[in-house]
Coordinates of C-alpha atoms in Angstrom, one line a residue:
X121 CA 225.1 94.4 182.7
X122 CA 221.9 92.7 183.7
X123 CA 218.8 94.9 183.2
X124 CA 216.0 94.5 185.8
X125 CA 213.1 92.4 184.5
X126 CA 209.8 94.3 184.7
X127 CA 207.2 92.0 186.1
X128 CA 203.5 92.5 185.6
X129 CA 201.0 91.6 188.3
X130 CA 198.4 89.9 186.1
X131 CA 195.7 89.5 188.8
X132 CA 196.0 93.2 189.7
X133 CA 195.6 94.2 186.0
X134 CA 192.5 91.9 185.6
X135 CA 190.8 93.1 188.8
X136 CA 191.6 96.7 187.9
X137 CA 190.0 96.4 184.4
X138 CA 187.1 94.5 185.9
X139 CA 186.5 97.2 188.5
X140 CA 186.6 100.0 185.8
X141 CA 184.2 98.0 183.7
X142 CA 181.8 97.5 186.6
X143 CA 181.9 101.2 187.5
X144 CA 181.3 102.2 183.9
X145 CA 178.2 99.9 183.6
X146 CA 176.9 101.0 187.0
X147 CA 177.3 104.7 186.0
X148 CA 175.5 104.2 182.7
X149 CA 172.7 102.2 184.5
X150 CA 172.2 105.0 187.0
X151 CA 172.1 107.9 184.4
X152 CA 170.2 105.9 181.8
X153 CA 166.9 107.7 182.5
X154 CA 168.6 111.1 181.8
X155 CA 170.7 110.2 178.7
X156 CA 168.1 110.9 176.0
X157 CA 167.1 114.2 177.7
X158 CA 170.7 115.3 178.0
X159 CA 171.5 114.3 174.4
X160 CA 168.4 116.2 173.2
X161 CA 169.4 119.3 175.3
X162 CA 172.9 119.2 173.9
X163 CA 171.6 119.2 170.3
X164 CA 169.3 122.1 171.1
X165 CA 172.0 124.1 172.8
X166 CA 174.6 123.5 170.0
X167 CA 172.1 124.6 167.4
X168 CA 170.8 127.7 169.2
X169 CA 174.1 128.8 170.9
X170 CA 174.7 131.7 168.4
X171 CA 171.3 133.0 169.1
X172 CA 171.9 132.9 172.9
X173 CA 175.2 134.8 172.5
X174 CA 173.4 137.5 170.5
X175 CA 170.7 137.8 173.2
X176 CA 173.4 138.0 175.8
X177 CA 175.0 141.0 174.0
X178 CA 171.7 142.7 173.6
X179 CA 171.0 142.2 177.4
X180 CA 174.0 144.1 178.6
X181 CA 176.1 140.9 178.8
X182 CA 173.9 139.3 181.4
X183 CA 174.0 135.5 180.9
X184 CA 171.2 134.7 183.3
X185 CA 168.8 137.0 181.4
X186 CA 169.7 135.3 178.1
X187 CA 169.2 131.8 179.6
X188 CA 165.8 132.8 180.9
X189 CA 164.7 134.0 177.5
X190 CA 166.0 131.0 175.7
X191 CA 164.3 128.7 178.2
X192 CA 161.0 130.5 177.6
X193 CA 161.5 130.2 173.8
X194 CA 162.0 126.4 174.2
X195 CA 158.8 126.2 176.3
X196 CA 157.0 127.9 173.5
X197 CA 158.4 125.6 170.9
X198 CA 158.0 122.3 172.7
X199 CA 155.8 122.4 175.8
X200 CA 152.9 124.5 174.4
X201 CA 152.5 122.5 171.1
X202 CA 152.4 119.2 173.1
X203 CA 149.8 120.7 175.4
X204 CA 147.7 121.7 172.4
X205 CA 148.1 118.3 170.9
X206 CA 146.9 116.5 174.1
X207 CA 144.0 118.8 174.6
X208 CA 143.0 118.5 170.9
X209 CA 143.2 114.7 171.1
X210 CA 141.0 114.7 174.2
X211 CA 138.5 117.1 172.7
X212 CA 138.3 115.4 169.3
X213 CA 138.2 111.9 170.9
X214 CA 134.8 112.5 172.6
X215 CA 132.8 112.4 169.4
X216 CA 134.5 109.1 168.4
X217 CA 133.7 107.6 171.8
X218 CA 130.1 108.7 171.4
X219 CA 129.8 107.1 168.0
X220 CA 131.4 103.9 169.2
X221 CA 129.0 103.8 172.2
X222 CA 125.9 104.5 170.1
X223 CA 126.5 103.2 166.5
X224 CA 122.9 103.9 165.5
X225 CA 123.6 107.6 165.6
X226 CA 126.1 107.3 162.9
X227 CA 124.9 109.0 159.7
X228 CA 126.7 107.9 156.6
X229 CA 126.4 109.9 153.3
X230 CA 125.3 108.3 150.0
X231 CA 128.3 108.4 147.6
X232 CA 126.7 108.4 144.2
X233 CA 130.0 109.2 142.5
X234 CA 131.3 105.7 143.3
X235 CA 129.3 104.4 140.3
X236 CA 131.4 106.5 138.0
X237 CA 134.6 104.6 138.9
X238 CA 135.5 102.2 136.1
X239 CA 135.5 98.4 136.7
X240 CA 135.1 98.4 140.5
X241 CA 132.6 101.3 140.9
X242 CA 129.4 99.3 141.0
X243 CA 130.8 96.8 143.5
X244 CA 132.0 99.6 145.8
X245 CA 128.6 101.4 145.6
X246 CA 126.8 98.1 146.4
X247 CA 129.0 97.4 149.4
X248 CA 128.6 100.9 150.7
X249 CA 124.8 100.7 150.5
X250 CA 124.8 97.4 152.3
X251 CA 126.6 99.1 155.2
X252 CA 124.1 102.0 155.1
X253 CA 121.0 99.7 155.0
X254 CA 122.5 97.7 158.0
X255 CA 122.9 100.9 160.0
X256 CA 125.7 101.8 162.3
X257 CA 125.6 98.3 164.0
X258 CA 126.7 96.6 160.7
X259 CA 129.6 99.0 160.4
X260 CA 130.7 98.5 164.0
X261 CA 130.4 94.8 163.4
X262 CA 132.9 95.1 160.6
X263 CA 135.3 97.2 162.7
X264 CA 134.9 95.2 166.0
X265 CA 137.7 92.7 165.3
X266 CA 140.2 95.6 165.1
X267 CA 139.0 97.5 168.2
X268 CA 141.3 95.6 170.5
X269 CA 144.4 96.1 168.4
X270 CA 143.5 99.8 168.0
X271 CA 143.1 100.2 171.7
X272 CA 146.4 98.5 172.4
X273 CA 148.1 100.8 169.9
X274 CA 146.6 103.9 171.5
X275 CA 147.8 102.8 174.9
X276 CA 151.3 102.3 173.5
X277 CA 151.3 105.7 171.9
X278 CA 150.0 107.3 175.2
X279 CA 153.0 105.7 177.0
X280 CA 155.3 107.2 174.3
X281 CA 153.7 110.6 174.8
X282 CA 154.2 110.4 178.5
X283 CA 157.8 109.4 178.1
X284 CA 158.2 112.2 175.5
X285 CA 156.9 114.8 178.0
X286 CA 159.4 113.5 180.7
X287 CA 162.3 113.8 178.2
X288 CA 161.0 117.2 177.2
X289 CA 161.1 118.4 180.8
X290 CA 164.6 117.0 181.3
X291 CA 165.6 118.7 178.0
X292 CA 164.5 122.1 179.4
X293 CA 166.3 121.6 182.6
X294 CA 169.6 120.4 181.0
X295 CA 169.3 123.1 178.3
X296 CA 169.2 125.9 181.0
X297 CA 172.3 124.3 182.7
X298 CA 174.2 124.0 179.4
X299 CA 173.3 127.6 178.4
X300 CA 174.7 128.9 181.7
X301 CA 177.9 126.7 181.6
X302 CA 178.3 126.1 177.9
X303 CA 181.9 127.2 177.5
X304 CA 183.1 125.0 180.3
X305 CA 181.2 122.0 179.0
X306 CA 182.5 122.4 175.5
X307 CA 186.1 122.8 176.8
X308 CA 185.7 119.6 178.8
X309 CA 184.4 117.7 175.8
X310 CA 187.3 118.9 173.6
X311 CA 189.8 118.0 176.3
X312 CA 188.3 114.5 176.5
X313 CA 188.4 114.1 172.7
X314 CA 192.0 115.3 172.5
X315 CA 192.9 112.7 175.2
X316 CA 191.3 110.0 173.1
X317 CA 192.5 110.9 169.6
X318 CA 194.7 114.0 169.9
X319 CA 194.1 116.5 167.1
X320 CA 191.7 114.2 165.2
X321 CA 189.5 114.0 168.3
X322 CA 189.2 117.8 168.5
X323 CA 188.4 118.0 164.8
X324 CA 185.8 115.3 165.2
X325 CA 184.0 117.2 168.0
X326 CA 183.9 120.4 165.9
X327 CA 182.6 118.4 162.9
X328 CA 179.9 116.8 165.0
X329 CA 178.8 120.3 166.1
X330 CA 178.5 121.4 162.5
X331 CA 176.5 118.3 161.6
X332 CA 174.1 118.9 164.5
X333 CA 173.6 122.5 163.5
X334 CA 173.0 121.5 159.9
X335 CA 170.2 119.1 160.9
X336 CA 168.7 121.6 163.3
X337 CA 168.7 124.5 160.9
X338 CA 168.2 122.8 157.6
X339 CA 165.6 120.2 158.7
X340 CA 163.9 121.0 162.0
X341 CA 163.6 124.8 161.5
X342 CA 162.3 124.3 157.9
X343 CA 159.8 121.7 159.2
X344 CA 158.6 124.1 162.0
X345 CA 158.1 127.0 159.6
X346 CA 156.3 124.9 157.0
X347 CA 154.0 123.1 159.5
X348 CA 153.1 126.4 161.3
X349 CA 152.2 128.1 158.0
X350 CA 150.4 125.0 156.8
X351 CA 148.5 124.8 160.1
X352 CA 147.5 128.5 159.9
X353 CA 146.1 127.8 156.4
X354 CA 144.1 124.8 157.6
X355 CA 142.7 126.7 160.6
X356 CA 141.7 129.7 158.5
X357 CA 140.1 127.5 155.8
X358 CA 138.0 125.8 158.5
X359 CA 139.5 122.3 158.3
X360 CA 138.5 120.3 161.4
X361 CA 141.2 118.8 163.7
X362 CA 143.7 121.5 162.4
X363 CA 145.9 121.1 165.5
X364 CA 146.3 117.3 165.0
X365 CA 146.9 117.7 161.3
X366 CA 149.6 120.4 162.0
X367 CA 151.5 118.0 164.2
X368 CA 151.3 115.2 161.6
X369 CA 152.4 117.8 159.0
X370 CA 155.4 118.6 161.1
X371 CA 156.4 114.9 161.3
X372 CA 156.0 114.6 157.5
X373 CA 158.2 117.7 157.0
X374 CA 160.9 116.4 159.3
X375 CA 160.8 113.1 157.4
X376 CA 161.3 115.0 154.1
X377 CA 157.9 113.9 152.8
X378 CA 156.6 117.5 152.8
X379 CA 153.4 119.2 153.9
X380 CA 151.4 118.4 150.8
X381 CA 150.5 115.0 152.0
X382 CA 148.2 116.7 154.5
X383 CA 147.3 119.8 152.5
X384 CA 146.2 118.1 149.3
X385 CA 143.5 115.9 151.0
X386 CA 142.3 119.0 152.8
X387 CA 141.9 120.9 149.5
X388 CA 140.0 118.0 148.0
X389 CA 137.7 117.9 151.0
X390 CA 136.9 121.6 150.7
X391 CA 136.1 121.3 147.0
X392 CA 134.1 118.1 147.6
X393 CA 132.0 119.9 150.3
X394 CA 131.3 122.7 148.0
X395 CA 133.5 125.4 149.6
X396 CA 135.3 126.4 146.4
X397 CA 136.4 129.8 147.6
X398 CA 138.4 128.5 150.6
X399 CA 139.5 125.5 148.5
X400 CA 141.1 127.8 146.1
X401 CA 142.7 129.9 148.8
X402 CA 144.1 126.9 150.5
X403 CA 145.4 125.6 147.1
X404 CA 147.3 128.8 146.5
X405 CA 148.6 128.8 150.1
X406 CA 149.7 125.2 149.8
X407 CA 151.7 126.0 146.7
X408 CA 153.6 128.6 148.7
X409 CA 154.1 126.4 151.7
X410 CA 155.1 123.3 149.7
X411 CA 157.7 125.2 147.7
X412 CA 159.1 127.0 150.8
X413 CA 161.6 124.3 151.6
X414 CA 163.3 124.7 148.2
X415 CA 164.3 128.2 149.2
X416 CA 164.7 128.0 153.0
X417 CA 166.4 124.6 153.5
X418 CA 169.5 125.3 151.2
X419 CA 170.1 128.6 152.9
X420 CA 169.9 127.1 156.4
X421 CA 171.9 123.9 155.5
X422 CA 174.7 126.1 154.0
X423 CA 175.1 127.5 157.5
X424 CA 175.9 124.1 158.9
X425 CA 177.0 121.2 156.7
X426 CA 175.6 119.7 153.5
X427 CA 174.0 116.3 154.2
X428 CA 172.1 113.8 152.0
X429 CA 168.3 113.9 152.3
X430 CA 168.2 110.1 152.2
X431 CA 170.3 110.1 155.4
X432 CA 167.9 112.5 157.1
X433 CA 164.9 110.4 156.1
X434 CA 166.5 107.2 157.4
X435 CA 167.4 108.9 160.6
X436 CA 163.8 110.2 161.1
X437 CA 162.2 106.8 160.5
X438 CA 164.8 104.8 162.4
X439 CA 164.8 107.2 165.3
X440 CA 161.1 107.2 165.5
X441 CA 161.0 103.4 165.8
X442 CA 164.0 103.3 168.2
X443 CA 163.3 106.1 170.6
X444 CA 159.7 107.2 169.9
X445 CA 158.8 110.8 169.2
X446 CA 162.1 112.1 170.6
X447 CA 163.8 110.0 167.8
X448 CA 162.5 112.6 165.3
X449 CA 165.3 114.8 166.6
X450 CA 167.9 112.4 167.8
X451 CA 167.9 109.9 164.8
X452 CA 168.9 112.4 162.0
X453 CA 171.6 114.0 164.2
X454 CA 173.2 110.6 165.1
X455 CA 173.3 109.5 161.5
X456 CA 174.5 112.9 160.4
X457 CA 177.4 113.0 162.9
X458 CA 178.4 109.4 162.0
X459 CA 178.3 110.2 158.3
X460 CA 180.5 113.2 158.6
X461 CA 183.0 111.5 160.8
X462 CA 183.2 108.4 158.5
X463 CA 183.4 110.6 155.5
X464 CA 186.3 112.6 157.0
X465 CA 188.1 109.4 157.9
X466 CA 187.7 107.9 154.4
X467 CA 189.0 111.0 152.7
X468 CA 192.1 111.0 154.8
X469 CA 193.3 107.9 152.9
X470 CA 195.5 108.5 149.8
X471 CA 193.9 108.5 146.4
X472 CA 194.1 105.1 144.5
X473 CA 196.8 105.1 141.9
X474 CA 194.6 103.3 139.3
X475 CA 191.7 105.1 137.6
X476 CA 188.2 103.4 138.0
X477 CA 188.1 102.5 134.3
X478 CA 191.6 100.9 134.4
X479 CA 190.5 99.0 137.6
X480 CA 187.4 97.6 135.8
X481 CA 189.5 96.6 132.8
X482 CA 191.9 94.8 135.2
X483 CA 189.0 92.9 136.8
X484 CA 187.7 91.9 133.4
X485 CA 191.1 90.5 132.4

């Protein structure tokens, strides 16, 4: 009995694959401006979904009321701090522009304590007095070669800030849509994952959600609490530019550096200016704020998934360089999800039969 030979139409297969590839590239190209905003919105919605469900229950099961309240909360968390940062930068930038325009108005203090520094103190004091005797023009002459580079850097950062505001607006829009249709979107993603990798795909989606929640709760929420409390302390103690310092403190907290990098110089400045009372108050407050992450972060991370702090730090720095300010949120999440998925895949393999010590002895032989 002769079985029919199945023939493949090679040109049809090639043109079909080429058409699918072209459509995929064209689709990604079209939605590229919205990808970061949608990814950010997905992370925010996954992390805050339990809170939205609780609000829905309190609001008589009305989803649209819960969506409105959650959107307003996101505006308070993201839009208002950005507006405060921009207004503070504009307000605090005016004195710097005035000093740069009229360097003769620059009054520099006489640091007598420089002489007390061993070895290099006299040289530092002499150089500082040379700048004072030359007036502001001499100081501006020293700084002039770096003005162009500094201006270019500020223009670049302004562009990043504008892009961050656009992504923030898209995040708010997509978050409202995802809050209202969250169950359908989650079911569609799980169906797609099952289509790709059966049960493993579904488990990977659930694990990714746990990693996102761990980063959001254990890192971002802790950073928000520490930076807000630290900023309140700076404002009450009368530290200038408290708004800008609070934003920098938030970045340091997300990067796992901590708020003390900003609070300690503020304390030193208060003592150096003679305000010992507020210096002591800020010192005590800084001890509370600096140690808060040791209590708050473990509790919040335990609600998600345990992740190495080095991984979070790498995600923050790498995300900041790759995506700008939005990378502070996306970078740690991407690395956390990848780490959890790779870890699960590695632990699915059988344990090695030979102990590590026996394997080392075998290599030595």
